[in-house]
Amino acid sequence: MDELKERIERLEYHQKLLLGMVQPVNKDFDLLIIKKGMTEREVEEFSQLCEELTDEMEKQKAEKFVFHFPLFKQFTSRLNGKLKPEETIQACLNQKVHPELMKILWLNIK
């Protein structure tokens, strides 16, 4: 059992080293997921959050909302604790993950 644990720890260490060597091209969000050690389920929950907020954003646009701070507040309060809002939004913008939503959310950071 100790040998298995050592092997896993070595693999995790090697993965961190490899991440430092990789030069992602427009894969900032994927890289963030790996660096933060997120699970597939956590990423699916993030996507679901973004889809819900996108729907809400579309409703707000139809109602001629100009300020989307409530969306930003919802995003930050429901965002996985492993992620920071600013770096997540920037990574999503760079990788074009939920771009319309991320543009609106980014306006609340600047």
Short mmCIF file of C-alpha atoms in Angstrom, two decimals:
data_model
loop_
_atom_site.label_atom_id
_atom_site.label_comp_id
_atom_site.label_asym_id
_atom_site.label_seq_id
_atom_site.Cartn_x
_atom_site.Cartn_y
_atom_site.Cartn_z
CA MET A 1 0.00 0.00 0.00
CA ASP A 2 2.86 2.41 0.79
CA GLU A 3 4.42 1.63 -2.57
CA LEU A 4 1.17 2.52 -4.35
CA LYS A 5 0.94 5.80 -2.43
CA GLU A 6 4.53 6.67 -3.34
CA ARG A 7 3.85 5.95 -7.00
CA ILE A 8 0.76 8.19 -6.99
CA GLU A 9 2.68 10.99 -5.29
CA ARG A 10 5.49 10.68 -7.83
CA LEU A 11 2.98 10.76 -10.71
CA GLU A 12 1.37 13.88 -9.25
CA TYR A 13 4.77 15.51 -8.91
CA HIS A 14 5.71 14.59 -12.48
CA GLN A 15 2.37 15.93 -13.70
CA LYS A 16 3.12 19.28 -12.03
CA LEU A 17 6.54 19.36 -13.71
CA LEU A 18 5.01 18.54 -17.09
CA LEU A 19 2.42 21.29 -16.68
CA GLY A 20 5.25 23.75 -16.20
CA MET A 21 6.73 22.65 -19.51
CA VAL A 22 3.54 22.76 -21.55
CA GLN A 23 2.82 25.85 -23.62
CA PRO A 24 -0.96 25.70 -24.10
CA VAL A 25 -2.44 27.40 -27.12
CA ASN A 26 -5.84 28.83 -26.19
CA LYS A 27 -6.30 26.13 -23.55
CA ASP A 28 -6.04 28.38 -20.51
CA PHE A 29 -9.21 27.04 -18.90
CA ASP A 30 -8.16 23.41 -19.39
CA LEU A 31 -4.79 24.22 -17.85
CA LEU A 32 -6.51 25.94 -14.91
CA ILE A 33 -8.64 22.83 -14.34
CA ILE A 34 -5.54 20.65 -14.18
CA LYS A 35 -3.58 23.05 -11.97
CA LYS A 36 -6.47 23.29 -9.51
CA GLY A 37 -6.94 19.52 -9.45
CA MET A 38 -10.58 19.68 -10.40
CA THR A 39 -12.63 16.57 -11.05
CA GLU A 40 -14.74 15.96 -14.12
CA ARG A 41 -17.85 16.36 -11.95
CA GLU A 42 -16.65 19.77 -10.70
CA VAL A 43 -16.08 20.91 -14.28
CA GLU A 44 -19.54 19.69 -15.25
CA GLU A 45 -20.98 21.66 -12.33
CA PHE A 46 -19.10 24.74 -13.57
CA SER A 47 -20.54 24.27 -17.07
CA GLN A 48 -24.02 23.86 -15.63
CA LEU A 49 -23.58 27.08 -13.62
CA CYS A 50 -22.49 28.91 -16.77
CA GLU A 51 -25.45 27.56 -18.75
CA GLU A 52 -27.88 28.69 -16.04
CA LEU A 53 -26.29 32.13 -15.89
CA THR A 54 -26.29 32.39 -19.69
CA ASP A 55 -30.02 31.71 -19.69
CA GLU A 56 -30.50 34.36 -17.02
CA MET A 57 -28.33 36.79 -19.00
CA GLU A 58 -30.50 36.26 -22.09
CA LYS A 59 -33.65 36.95 -20.05
CA GLN A 60 -32.06 40.12 -18.69
CA LYS A 61 -31.08 41.26 -22.17
CA ALA A 62 -34.65 40.71 -23.37
CA GLU A 63 -35.86 42.86 -20.47
CA LYS A 64 -33.30 45.55 -21.44
CA PHE A 65 -31.10 45.12 -18.35
CA VAL A 66 -27.93 47.17 -18.61
CA PHE A 67 -26.13 46.19 -15.42
CA HIS A 68 -25.35 42.55 -14.84
CA PHE A 69 -23.83 42.75 -11.37
CA PRO A 70 -26.39 40.25 -9.96
CA LEU A 71 -25.10 37.68 -12.48
CA PHE A 72 -21.54 38.34 -11.37
CA LYS A 73 -22.57 38.02 -7.72
CA GLN A 74 -24.29 34.70 -8.46
CA PHE A 75 -21.25 33.48 -10.36
CA THR A 76 -18.81 34.33 -7.58
CA SER A 77 -21.00 32.90 -4.83
CA ARG A 78 -21.54 29.59 -6.66
CA LEU A 79 -18.06 29.24 -8.17
CA ASN A 80 -16.08 26.23 -6.98
CA GLY A 81 -13.81 27.20 -4.09
CA LYS A 82 -10.77 25.96 -6.00
CA LEU A 83 -11.28 28.71 -8.57
CA LYS A 84 -10.81 32.46 -8.29
CA PRO A 85 -13.31 34.54 -10.28
CA GLU A 86 -10.82 36.77 -12.09
CA GLU A 87 -8.45 34.02 -13.26
CA THR A 88 -11.38 31.77 -14.21
CA ILE A 89 -13.14 34.42 -16.27
CA GLN A 90 -9.87 35.39 -17.99
CA ALA A 91 -9.04 31.74 -18.77
CA CYS A 92 -12.54 31.18 -20.16
CA LEU A 93 -12.28 34.29 -22.32
CA ASN A 94 -8.91 33.17 -23.68
CA GLN A 95 -10.23 29.69 -24.49
CA LYS A 96 -13.64 30.99 -25.66
CA VAL A 97 -15.56 28.98 -23.03
CA HIS A 98 -19.00 30.58 -22.59
CA PRO A 99 -17.65 33.76 -24.23
CA GLU A 100 -20.80 35.92 -24.10
CA LEU A 101 -21.30 35.26 -20.40
CA MET A 102 -17.64 35.75 -19.59
CA LYS A 103 -17.56 39.11 -21.40
CA ILE A 104 -20.45 40.31 -19.24
CA LEU A 105 -18.85 38.95 -16.06
CA TRP A 106 -15.48 40.52 -16.94
CA LEU A 107 -17.10 43.96 -17.04
CA ASN A 108 -17.73 43.60 -13.31
CA ILE A 109 -14.06 42.99 -12.57
CA LYS A 110 -12.67 46.01 -14.40
#
